[in-house]
Short mmCIF file of C-alpha atoms in Angstrom, two decimals:
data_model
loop_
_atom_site.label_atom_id
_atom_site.label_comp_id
_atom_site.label_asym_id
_atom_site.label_seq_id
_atom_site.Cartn_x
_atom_site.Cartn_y
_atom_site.Cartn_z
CA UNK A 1 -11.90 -0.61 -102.53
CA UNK A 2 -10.62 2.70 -101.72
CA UNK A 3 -9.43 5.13 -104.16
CA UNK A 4 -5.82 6.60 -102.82
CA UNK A 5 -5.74 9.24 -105.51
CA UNK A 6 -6.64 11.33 -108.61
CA UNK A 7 -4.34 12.78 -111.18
CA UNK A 8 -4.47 13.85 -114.36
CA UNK A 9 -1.79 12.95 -116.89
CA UNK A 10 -0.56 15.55 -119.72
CA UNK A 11 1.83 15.41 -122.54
CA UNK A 12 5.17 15.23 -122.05
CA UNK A 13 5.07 18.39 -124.85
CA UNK A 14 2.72 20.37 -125.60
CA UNK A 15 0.89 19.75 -128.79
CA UNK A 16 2.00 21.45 -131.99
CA UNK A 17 -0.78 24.43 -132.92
CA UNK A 18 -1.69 22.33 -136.09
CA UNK A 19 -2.61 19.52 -134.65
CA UNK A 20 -5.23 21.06 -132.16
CA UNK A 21 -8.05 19.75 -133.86
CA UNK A 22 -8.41 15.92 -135.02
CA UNK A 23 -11.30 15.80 -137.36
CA UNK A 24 -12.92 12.57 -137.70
CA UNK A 25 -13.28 10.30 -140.52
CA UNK A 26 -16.60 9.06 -141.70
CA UNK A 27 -16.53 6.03 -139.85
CA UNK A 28 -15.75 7.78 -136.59
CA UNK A 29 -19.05 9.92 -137.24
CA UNK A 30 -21.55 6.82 -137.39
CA UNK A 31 -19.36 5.25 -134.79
CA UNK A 32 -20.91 5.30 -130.98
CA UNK A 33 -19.59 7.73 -128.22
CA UNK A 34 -19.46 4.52 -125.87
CA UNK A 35 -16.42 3.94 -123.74
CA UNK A 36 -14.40 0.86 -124.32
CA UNK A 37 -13.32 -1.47 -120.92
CA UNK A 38 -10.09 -3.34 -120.70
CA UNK A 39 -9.09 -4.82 -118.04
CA UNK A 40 -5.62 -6.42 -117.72
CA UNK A 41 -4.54 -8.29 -114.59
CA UNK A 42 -0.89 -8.46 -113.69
CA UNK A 43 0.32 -10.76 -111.00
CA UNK A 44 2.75 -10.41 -107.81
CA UNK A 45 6.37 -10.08 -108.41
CA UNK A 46 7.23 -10.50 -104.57
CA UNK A 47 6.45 -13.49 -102.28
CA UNK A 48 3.70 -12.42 -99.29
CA UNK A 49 6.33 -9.78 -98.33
CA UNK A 50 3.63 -6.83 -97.89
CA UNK A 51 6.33 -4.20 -97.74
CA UNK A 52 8.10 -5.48 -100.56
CA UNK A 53 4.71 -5.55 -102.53
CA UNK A 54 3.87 -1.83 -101.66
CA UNK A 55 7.44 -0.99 -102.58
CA UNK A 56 7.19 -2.83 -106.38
CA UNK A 57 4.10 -1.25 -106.62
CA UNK A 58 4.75 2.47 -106.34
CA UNK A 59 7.71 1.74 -108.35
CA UNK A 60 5.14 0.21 -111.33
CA UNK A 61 2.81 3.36 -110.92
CA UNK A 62 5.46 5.47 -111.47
CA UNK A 63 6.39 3.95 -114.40
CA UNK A 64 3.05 4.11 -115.60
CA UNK A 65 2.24 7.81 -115.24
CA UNK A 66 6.13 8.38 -116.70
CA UNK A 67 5.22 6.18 -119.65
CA UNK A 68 1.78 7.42 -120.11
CA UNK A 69 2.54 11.38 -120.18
CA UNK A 70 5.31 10.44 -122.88
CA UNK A 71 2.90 8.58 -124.94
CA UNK A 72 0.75 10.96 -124.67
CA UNK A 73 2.59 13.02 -126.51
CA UNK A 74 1.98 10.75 -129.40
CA UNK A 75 -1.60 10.02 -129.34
CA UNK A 76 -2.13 13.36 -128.20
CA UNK A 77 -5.90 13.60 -129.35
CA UNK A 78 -6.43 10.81 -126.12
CA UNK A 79 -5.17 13.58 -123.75
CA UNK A 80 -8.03 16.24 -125.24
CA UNK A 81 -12.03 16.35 -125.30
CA UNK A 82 -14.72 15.17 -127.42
CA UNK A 83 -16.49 18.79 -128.49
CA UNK A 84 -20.37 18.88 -128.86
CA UNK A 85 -22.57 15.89 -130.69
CA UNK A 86 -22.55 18.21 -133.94
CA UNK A 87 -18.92 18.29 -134.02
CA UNK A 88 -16.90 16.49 -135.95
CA UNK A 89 -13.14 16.78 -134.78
CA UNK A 90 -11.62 16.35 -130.98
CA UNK A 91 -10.57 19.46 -129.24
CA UNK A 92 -6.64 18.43 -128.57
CA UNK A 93 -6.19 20.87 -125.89
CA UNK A 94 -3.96 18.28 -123.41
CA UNK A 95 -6.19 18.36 -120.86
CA UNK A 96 -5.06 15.21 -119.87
CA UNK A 97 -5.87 12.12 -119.03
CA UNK A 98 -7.61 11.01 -115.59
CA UNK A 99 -5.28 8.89 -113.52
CA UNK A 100 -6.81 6.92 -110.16
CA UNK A 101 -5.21 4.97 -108.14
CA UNK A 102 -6.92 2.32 -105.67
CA UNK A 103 -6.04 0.13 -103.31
CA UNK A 104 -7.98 -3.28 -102.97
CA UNK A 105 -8.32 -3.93 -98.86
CA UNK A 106 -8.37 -7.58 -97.52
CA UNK A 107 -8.04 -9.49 -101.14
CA UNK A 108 -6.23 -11.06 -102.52
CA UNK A 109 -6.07 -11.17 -106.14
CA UNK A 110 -5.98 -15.05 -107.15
CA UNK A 111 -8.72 -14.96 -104.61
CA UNK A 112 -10.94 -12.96 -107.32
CA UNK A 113 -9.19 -14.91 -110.24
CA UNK A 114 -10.01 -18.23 -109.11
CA UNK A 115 -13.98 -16.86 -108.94
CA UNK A 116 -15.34 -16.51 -111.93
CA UNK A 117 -19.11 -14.77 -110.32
CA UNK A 118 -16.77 -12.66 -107.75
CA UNK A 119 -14.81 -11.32 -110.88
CA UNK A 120 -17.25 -10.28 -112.83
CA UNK A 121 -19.06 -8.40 -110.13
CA UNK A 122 -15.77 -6.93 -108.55
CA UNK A 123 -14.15 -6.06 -112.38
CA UNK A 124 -16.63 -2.99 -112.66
CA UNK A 125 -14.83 -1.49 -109.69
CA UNK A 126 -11.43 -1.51 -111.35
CA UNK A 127 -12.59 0.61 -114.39
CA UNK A 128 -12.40 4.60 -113.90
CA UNK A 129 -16.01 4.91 -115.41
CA UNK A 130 -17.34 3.87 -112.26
CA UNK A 131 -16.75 7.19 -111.00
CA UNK A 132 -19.40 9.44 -112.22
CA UNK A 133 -17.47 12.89 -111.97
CA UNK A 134 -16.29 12.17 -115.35
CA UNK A 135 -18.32 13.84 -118.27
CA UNK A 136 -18.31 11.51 -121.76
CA UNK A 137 -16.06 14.50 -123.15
CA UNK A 138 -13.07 12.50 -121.93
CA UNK A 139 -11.99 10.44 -124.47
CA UNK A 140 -9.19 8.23 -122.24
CA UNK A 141 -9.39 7.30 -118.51
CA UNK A 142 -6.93 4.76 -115.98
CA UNK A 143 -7.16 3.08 -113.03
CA UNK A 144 -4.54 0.78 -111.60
CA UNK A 145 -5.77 -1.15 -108.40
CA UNK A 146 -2.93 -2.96 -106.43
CA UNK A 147 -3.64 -5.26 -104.13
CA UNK A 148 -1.75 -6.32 -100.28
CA UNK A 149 -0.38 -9.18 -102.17
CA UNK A 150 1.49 -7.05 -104.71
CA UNK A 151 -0.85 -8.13 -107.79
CA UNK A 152 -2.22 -5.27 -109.64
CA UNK A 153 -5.04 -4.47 -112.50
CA UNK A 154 -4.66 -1.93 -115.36
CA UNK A 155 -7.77 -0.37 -115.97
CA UNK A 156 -8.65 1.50 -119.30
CA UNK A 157 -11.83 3.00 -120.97
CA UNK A 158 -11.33 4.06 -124.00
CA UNK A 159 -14.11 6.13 -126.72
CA UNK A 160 -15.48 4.05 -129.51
CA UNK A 161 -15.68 7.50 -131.09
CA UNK A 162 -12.01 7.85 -132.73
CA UNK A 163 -10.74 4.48 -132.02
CA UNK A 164 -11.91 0.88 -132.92
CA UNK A 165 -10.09 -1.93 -131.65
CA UNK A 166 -7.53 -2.10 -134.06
CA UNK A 167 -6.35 1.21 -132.61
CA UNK A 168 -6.91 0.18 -129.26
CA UNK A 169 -4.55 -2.38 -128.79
CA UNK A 170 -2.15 -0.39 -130.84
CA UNK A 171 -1.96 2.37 -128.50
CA UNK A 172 -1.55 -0.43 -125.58
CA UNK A 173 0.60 -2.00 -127.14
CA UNK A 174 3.08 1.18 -127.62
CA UNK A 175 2.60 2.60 -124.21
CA UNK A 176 3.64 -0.51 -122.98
CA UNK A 177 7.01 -0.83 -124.92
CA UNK A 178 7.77 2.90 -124.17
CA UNK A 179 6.40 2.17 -120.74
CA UNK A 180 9.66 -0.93 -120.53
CA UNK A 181 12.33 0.43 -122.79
CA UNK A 182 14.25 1.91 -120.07
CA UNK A 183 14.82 -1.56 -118.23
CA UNK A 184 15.03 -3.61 -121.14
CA UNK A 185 17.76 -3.21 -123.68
CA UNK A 186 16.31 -5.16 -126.35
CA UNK A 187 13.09 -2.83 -126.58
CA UNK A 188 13.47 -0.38 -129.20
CA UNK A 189 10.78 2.02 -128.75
CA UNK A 190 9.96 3.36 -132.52
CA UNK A 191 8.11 6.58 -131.95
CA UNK A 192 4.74 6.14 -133.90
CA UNK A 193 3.45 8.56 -137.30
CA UNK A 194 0.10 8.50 -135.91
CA UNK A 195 -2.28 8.72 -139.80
CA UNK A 196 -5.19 9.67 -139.08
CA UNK A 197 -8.07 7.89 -140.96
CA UNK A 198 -9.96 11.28 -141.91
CA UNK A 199 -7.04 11.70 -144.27
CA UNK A 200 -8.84 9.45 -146.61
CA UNK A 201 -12.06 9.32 -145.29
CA UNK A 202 -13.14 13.20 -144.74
CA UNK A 203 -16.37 13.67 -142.51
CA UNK A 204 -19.50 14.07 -144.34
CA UNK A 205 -22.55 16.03 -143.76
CA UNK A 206 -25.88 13.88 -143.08
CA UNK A 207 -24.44 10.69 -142.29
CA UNK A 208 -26.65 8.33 -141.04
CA UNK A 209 -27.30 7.46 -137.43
CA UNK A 210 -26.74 4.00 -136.11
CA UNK A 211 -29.24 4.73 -133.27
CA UNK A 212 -31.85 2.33 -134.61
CA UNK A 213 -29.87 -0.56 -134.22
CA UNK A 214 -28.04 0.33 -130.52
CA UNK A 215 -31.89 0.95 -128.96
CA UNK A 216 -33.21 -2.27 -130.43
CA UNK A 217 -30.17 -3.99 -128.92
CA UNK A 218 -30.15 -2.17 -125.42
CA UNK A 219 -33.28 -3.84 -123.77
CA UNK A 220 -35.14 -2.88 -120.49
CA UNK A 221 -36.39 -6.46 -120.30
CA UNK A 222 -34.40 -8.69 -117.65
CA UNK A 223 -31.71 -10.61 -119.26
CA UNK A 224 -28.13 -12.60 -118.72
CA UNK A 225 -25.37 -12.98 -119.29
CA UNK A 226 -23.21 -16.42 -119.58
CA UNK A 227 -19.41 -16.86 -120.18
CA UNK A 228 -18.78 -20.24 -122.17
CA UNK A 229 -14.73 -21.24 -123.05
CA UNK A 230 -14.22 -22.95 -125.63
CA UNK A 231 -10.36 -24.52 -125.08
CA UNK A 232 -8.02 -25.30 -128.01
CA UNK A 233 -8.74 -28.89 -128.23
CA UNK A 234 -12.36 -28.40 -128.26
CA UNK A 235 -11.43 -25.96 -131.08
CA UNK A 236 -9.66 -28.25 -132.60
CA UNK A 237 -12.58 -30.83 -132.70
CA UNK A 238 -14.76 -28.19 -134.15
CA UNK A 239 -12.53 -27.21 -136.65
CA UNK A 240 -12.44 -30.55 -138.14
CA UNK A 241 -16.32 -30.45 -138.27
CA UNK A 242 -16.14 -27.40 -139.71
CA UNK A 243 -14.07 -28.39 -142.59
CA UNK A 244 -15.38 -28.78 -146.37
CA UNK A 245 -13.99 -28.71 -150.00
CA UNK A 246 -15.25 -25.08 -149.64
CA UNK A 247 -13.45 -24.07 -146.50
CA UNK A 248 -10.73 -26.17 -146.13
CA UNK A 249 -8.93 -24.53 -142.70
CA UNK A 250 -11.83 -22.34 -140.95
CA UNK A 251 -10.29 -20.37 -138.17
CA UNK A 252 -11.28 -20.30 -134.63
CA UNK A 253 -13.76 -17.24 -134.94
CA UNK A 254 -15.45 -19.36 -137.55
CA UNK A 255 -15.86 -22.64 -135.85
CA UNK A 256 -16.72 -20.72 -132.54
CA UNK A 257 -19.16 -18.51 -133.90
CA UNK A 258 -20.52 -21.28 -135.87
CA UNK A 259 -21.48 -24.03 -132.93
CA UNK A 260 -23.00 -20.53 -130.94
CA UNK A 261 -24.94 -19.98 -133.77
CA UNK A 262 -26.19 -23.42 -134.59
CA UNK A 263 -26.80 -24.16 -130.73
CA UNK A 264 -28.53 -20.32 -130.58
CA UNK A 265 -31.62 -21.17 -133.55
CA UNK A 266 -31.72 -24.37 -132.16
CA UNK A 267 -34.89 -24.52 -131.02
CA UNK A 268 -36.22 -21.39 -133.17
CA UNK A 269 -38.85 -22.07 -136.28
CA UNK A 270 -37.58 -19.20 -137.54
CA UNK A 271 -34.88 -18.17 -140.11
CA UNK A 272 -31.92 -16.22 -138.47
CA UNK A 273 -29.59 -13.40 -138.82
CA UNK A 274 -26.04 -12.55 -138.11
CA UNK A 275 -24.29 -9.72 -138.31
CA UNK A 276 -20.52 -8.71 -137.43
CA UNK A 277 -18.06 -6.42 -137.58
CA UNK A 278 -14.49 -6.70 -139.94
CA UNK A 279 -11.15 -4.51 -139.82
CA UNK A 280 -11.00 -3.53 -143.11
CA UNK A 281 -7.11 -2.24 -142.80
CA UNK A 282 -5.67 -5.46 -144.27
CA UNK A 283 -8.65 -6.07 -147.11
CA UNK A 284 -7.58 -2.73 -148.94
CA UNK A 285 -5.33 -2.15 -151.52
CA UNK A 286 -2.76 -1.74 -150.63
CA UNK A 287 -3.09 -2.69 -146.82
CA UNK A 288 -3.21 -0.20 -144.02
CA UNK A 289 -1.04 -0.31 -141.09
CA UNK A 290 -2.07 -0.57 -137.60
CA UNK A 291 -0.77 3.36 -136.76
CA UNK A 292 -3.81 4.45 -139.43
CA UNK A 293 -6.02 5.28 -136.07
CA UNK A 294 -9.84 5.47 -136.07
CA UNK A 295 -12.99 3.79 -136.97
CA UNK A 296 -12.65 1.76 -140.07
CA UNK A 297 -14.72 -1.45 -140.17
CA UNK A 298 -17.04 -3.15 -142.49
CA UNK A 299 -20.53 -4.79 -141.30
CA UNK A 300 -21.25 -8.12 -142.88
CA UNK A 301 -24.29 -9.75 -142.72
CA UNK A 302 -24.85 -13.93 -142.89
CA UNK A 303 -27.99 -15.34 -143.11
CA UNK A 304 -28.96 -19.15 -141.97
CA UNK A 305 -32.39 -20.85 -142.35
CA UNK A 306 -33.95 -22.85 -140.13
CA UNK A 307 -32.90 -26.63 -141.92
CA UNK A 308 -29.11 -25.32 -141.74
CA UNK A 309 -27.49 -27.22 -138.73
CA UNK A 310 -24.37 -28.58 -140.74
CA UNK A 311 -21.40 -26.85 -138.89
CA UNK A 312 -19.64 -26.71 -142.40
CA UNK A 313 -22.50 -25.05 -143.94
CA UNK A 314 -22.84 -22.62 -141.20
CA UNK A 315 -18.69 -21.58 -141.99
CA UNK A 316 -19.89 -21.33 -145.71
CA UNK A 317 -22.44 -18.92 -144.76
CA UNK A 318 -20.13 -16.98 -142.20
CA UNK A 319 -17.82 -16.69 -145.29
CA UNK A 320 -20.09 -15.80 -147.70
CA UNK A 321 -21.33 -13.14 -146.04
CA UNK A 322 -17.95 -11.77 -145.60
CA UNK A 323 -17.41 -11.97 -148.98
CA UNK A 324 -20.53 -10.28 -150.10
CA UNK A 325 -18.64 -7.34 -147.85
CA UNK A 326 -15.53 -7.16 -149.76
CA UNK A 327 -17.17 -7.43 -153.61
CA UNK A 328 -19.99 -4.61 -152.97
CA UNK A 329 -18.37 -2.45 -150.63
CA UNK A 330 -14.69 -2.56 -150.20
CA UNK A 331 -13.32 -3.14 -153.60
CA UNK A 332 -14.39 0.21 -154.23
CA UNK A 333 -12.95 1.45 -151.20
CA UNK A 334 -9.69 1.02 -153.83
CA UNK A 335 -10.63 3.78 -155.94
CA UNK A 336 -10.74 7.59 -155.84
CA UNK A 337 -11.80 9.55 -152.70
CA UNK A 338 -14.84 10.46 -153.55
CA UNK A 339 -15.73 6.80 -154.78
CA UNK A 340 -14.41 5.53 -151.50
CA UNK A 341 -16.78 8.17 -149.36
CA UNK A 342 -19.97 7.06 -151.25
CA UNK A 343 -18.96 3.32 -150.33
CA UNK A 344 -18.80 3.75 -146.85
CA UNK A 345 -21.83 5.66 -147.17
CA UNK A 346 -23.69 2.83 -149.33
CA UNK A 347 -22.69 -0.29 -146.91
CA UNK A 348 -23.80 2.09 -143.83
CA UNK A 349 -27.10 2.84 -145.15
CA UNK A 350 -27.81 -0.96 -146.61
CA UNK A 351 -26.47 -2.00 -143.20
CA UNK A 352 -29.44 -0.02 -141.10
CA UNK A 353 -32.07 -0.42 -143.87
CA UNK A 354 -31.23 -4.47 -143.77
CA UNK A 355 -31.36 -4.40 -140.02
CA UNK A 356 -34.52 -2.13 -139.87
CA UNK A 357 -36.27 -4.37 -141.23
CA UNK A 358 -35.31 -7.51 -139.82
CA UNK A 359 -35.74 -6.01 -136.52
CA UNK A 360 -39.45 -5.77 -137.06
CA UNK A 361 -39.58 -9.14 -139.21
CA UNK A 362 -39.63 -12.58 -138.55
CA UNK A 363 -35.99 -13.35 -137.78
CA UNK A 364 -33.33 -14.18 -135.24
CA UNK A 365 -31.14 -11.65 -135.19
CA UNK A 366 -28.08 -11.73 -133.07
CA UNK A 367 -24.58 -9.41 -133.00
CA UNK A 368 -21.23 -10.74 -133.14
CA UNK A 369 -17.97 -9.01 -132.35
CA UNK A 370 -15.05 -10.60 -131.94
CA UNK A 371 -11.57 -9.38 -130.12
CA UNK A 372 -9.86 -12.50 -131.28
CA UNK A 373 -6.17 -11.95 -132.62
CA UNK A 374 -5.59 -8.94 -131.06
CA UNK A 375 -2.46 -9.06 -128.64
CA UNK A 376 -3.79 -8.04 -125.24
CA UNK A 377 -1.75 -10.78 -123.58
CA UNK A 378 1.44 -9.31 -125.03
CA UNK A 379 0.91 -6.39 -123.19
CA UNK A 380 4.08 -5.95 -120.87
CA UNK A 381 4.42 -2.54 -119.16
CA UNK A 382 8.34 -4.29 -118.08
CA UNK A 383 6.59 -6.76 -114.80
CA UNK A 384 5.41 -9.34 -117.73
CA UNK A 385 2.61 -10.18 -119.35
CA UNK A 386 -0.94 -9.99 -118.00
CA UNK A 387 -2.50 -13.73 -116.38
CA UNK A 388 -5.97 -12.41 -117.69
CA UNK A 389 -7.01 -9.68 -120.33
CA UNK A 390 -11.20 -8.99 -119.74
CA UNK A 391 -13.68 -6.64 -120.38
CA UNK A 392 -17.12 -5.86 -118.99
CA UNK A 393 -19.85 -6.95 -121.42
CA UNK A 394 -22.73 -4.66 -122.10
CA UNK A 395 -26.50 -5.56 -121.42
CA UNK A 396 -26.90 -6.15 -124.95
CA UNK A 397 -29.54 -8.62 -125.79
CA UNK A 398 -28.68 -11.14 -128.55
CA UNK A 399 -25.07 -10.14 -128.13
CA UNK A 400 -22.14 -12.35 -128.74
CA UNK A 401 -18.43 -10.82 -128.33
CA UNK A 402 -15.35 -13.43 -128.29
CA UNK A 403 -12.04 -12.84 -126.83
CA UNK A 404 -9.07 -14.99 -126.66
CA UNK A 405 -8.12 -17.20 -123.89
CA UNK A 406 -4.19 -17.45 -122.52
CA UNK A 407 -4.17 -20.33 -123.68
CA UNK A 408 -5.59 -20.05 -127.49
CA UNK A 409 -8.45 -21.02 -126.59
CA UNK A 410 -11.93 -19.12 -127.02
CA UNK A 411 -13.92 -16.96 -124.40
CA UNK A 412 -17.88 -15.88 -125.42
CA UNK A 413 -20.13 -13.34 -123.67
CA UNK A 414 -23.16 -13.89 -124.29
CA UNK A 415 -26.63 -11.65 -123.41
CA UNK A 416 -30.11 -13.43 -124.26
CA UNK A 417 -33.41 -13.27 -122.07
CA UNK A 418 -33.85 -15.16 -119.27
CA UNK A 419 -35.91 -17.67 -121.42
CA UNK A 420 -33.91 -18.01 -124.09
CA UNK A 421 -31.08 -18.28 -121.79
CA UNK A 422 -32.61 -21.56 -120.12
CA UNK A 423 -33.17 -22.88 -123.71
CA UNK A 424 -29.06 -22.60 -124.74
CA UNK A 425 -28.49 -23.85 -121.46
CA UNK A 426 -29.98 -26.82 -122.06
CA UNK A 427 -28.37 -27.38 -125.56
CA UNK A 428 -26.10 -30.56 -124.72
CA UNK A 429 -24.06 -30.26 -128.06
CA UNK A 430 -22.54 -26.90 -126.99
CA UNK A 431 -21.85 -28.03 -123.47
CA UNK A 432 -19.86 -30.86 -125.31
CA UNK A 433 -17.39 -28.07 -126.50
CA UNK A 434 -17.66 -25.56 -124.09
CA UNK A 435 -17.66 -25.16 -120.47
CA UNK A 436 -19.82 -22.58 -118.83
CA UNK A 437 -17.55 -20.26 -116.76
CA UNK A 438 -20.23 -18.35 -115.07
CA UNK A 439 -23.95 -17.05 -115.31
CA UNK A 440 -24.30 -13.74 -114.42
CA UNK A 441 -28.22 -11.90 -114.13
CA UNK A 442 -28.00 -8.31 -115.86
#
């Protein structure tokens, strides 16, 4: 890997004096300061012609940097800094964004695809982060690494700390159709009203720290990581499982989330604990829009005893938990301002109390999030649409996160012990479903 240069990216236009300073809402204060990988893999558009390859290439960075200052302009707290811990806004000073550019020596790209192990070890390289001269401050960095073969990966890291995934993919998805609307006359490229979520949701002063939960989770002890897929007619086989006069159609998160659950407490005496995040845009009244950028998720909690192994009952309590979400906490997220505030404030400090506890109890407990739905294999910068959207999972332990498959199928990271590892491993009704991709130590 060599790195062929470093740029950084500004604004198209300067930023407008009043919006210098974009305060966060009360969900971007509890949310962490972590950076966000994405990695989206884009293949050759010329046959082993090397020149020809170079040639595309430097055309497609050029777009990008074109596309990206001009988007910029949009999302224009990306292009500023995170100020101190104690702060609670983002210094939108257009800075800009770092831009690196790599080049990928003797590989070939389906080379790395077709290896799952070699992928996941060689993926870290293609995200900025992995050079240490940047400071956390920055809230946006890129790297695209071509390859001699003309196939290239996007790399993005993105802060946690103003956007969730919702807002993610939205701001992919935009730079991308700005990114192609000069090529393609049937992209209309609707310049976005960016709302920011602190317009509802003011910052608060002694808001709770989610610190208790993120060190419990991030463990010294050795542990791994394995990649099951689960494809759509294994899905499909679970989903009729799944299915009971109380769920009658349970989605893929549910019947996914259900058999990794079930297989998971398997072998455990013990009662067990899930919890997972929800995008609460579409479950207010009225819904939100995917331009209202930020934090704003709920935390549900679903609890399963030790004699529950139905895969029906399982959904149920997936569902109920969900539903516990929406009648205690955002109902009242519906109401006046203030009423909305105290809320968040409620499920946040239930949340940490609740896992507190169970931390130090007698209980499986295991973290789910899921990136299902959202369109990362829609993302066309005007070359088409990515062969692979990944991330880089976190050493996590008792950490699930799903992500969609080309295909419509179902992708899960998972990071246990070593020892518990060897148990799931073993489970033959999950390996009935799913195929293990690769088994990674961490």
């Amino acid at each position: 890997m060599e790195v062929i240069s470093q740029e950084f990216i500004k604004p198209v236009s300067p930023t407008p004096n009043h919006l210098k300073s974009f305060e966060y809402s009360i969900c971007d204060q509890f949310a962490l300061s972590n950076h966000i990988p994405i990695l989206l893999y884009y293949p050759a558009q010329s046959d082993d012609n090397i020149q020809e390859s170079k040639a595309i290439n430097s055309s497609r960075l050029k777009r990008l940097k074109k596309s990206l200052s001009e988007i910029l302009a949009h999302y224009y707290p990306l292009a500023g800094r995170l100020r101190s811990n104690n702060s609670t806004s983002v210094d939108c000073n257009d800075e800009g964004v770092p831009f690196i550019e790599a080049f990928m020596h003797n590989r070939r790209l389906e080379d790395i695809l077709n290896n799952p192990d070699e992928n996941y070890n060689t993926a870290k390289s293609f995200l900025p982060l992995t050079f240490e001269s940047f400071p956390p401050s920055f809230l946006l960095l890129v790297q695209v690494t071509s390859f001699e073969c003309g196939g290239i990966v996007v790399g993005v890291s993105v802060t946690h700390k103003i956007l969730d995934m919702s807002s993610v993919i939205t701001f992919l998805t935009d730079w991308a159709t700005l990114a192609r609307q000069d090529d393609d006359p049937n992209t209309n490229f609707m310049h976005p009203q960016l709302v920011p979520l602190a317009k509802f949701f003011p910052p608060r002063n002694n808001v709770p720290s989610v610190s208790i939960i993120a060190e419990a989770s991030l463990t010294k002890e050795p542990c791994r990581i394995n990649i099951y897929v689960f494809n759509p007619s294994s899905i499909t086989n679970l989903k009729i499982k799944a299915t009971s006069e109380n769920i009658t159609t349970p989605s893929r998160v549910d019947v996914v989330t259900s058999i990794m659950w079930k297989c998971l407490t398997a072998y455990s005496n013990r009662s067990s604990v899930l919890t997972y995040n929800v995008n609460l845009r579409k479950r207010v009244s009225p819904p939100m829009h995917a331009h209202h950028i930020g934090n704003f998720i709920g935390f549900a909690v679903a609890s399963k005893q030790r004699s529950e192994k139905d895969m029906a009952d399982i959904v149920i309590s997936l569902r109920k938990g969900l539903s516990e979400l929406e009648n205690k906490y955002v109902k009242r997220l519906n109401g006046n301002q203030d009423e909305a505030i105290d809320s968040i404030l409620e499920m946040l400090r239930d949340y940490l109390s609740s896992m507190a506890a169970r931390i130090n109890d007698d209980v499986d407990l295991y973290q789910l999030t899921s990136w299902c739905g959202f369109s990362f294999y829609d993302v066309d910068f005007g070359w088409g649409k990515p062969i692979l959207f990944s991330s880089i999972p976190v050493k996590c332990k008792n950490l699930l996160a799903l992500i969609d498959t080309k295909d419509g199928g179902v992708k899960v990271y998972i990071c246990l012990s070593e020892d518990d590892m060897k148990m799931l491993e073993k489970n033959t009704e999950l390996l009935t479903y799913a195929t293990l991709e690769t088994s990674l130590p961490i």
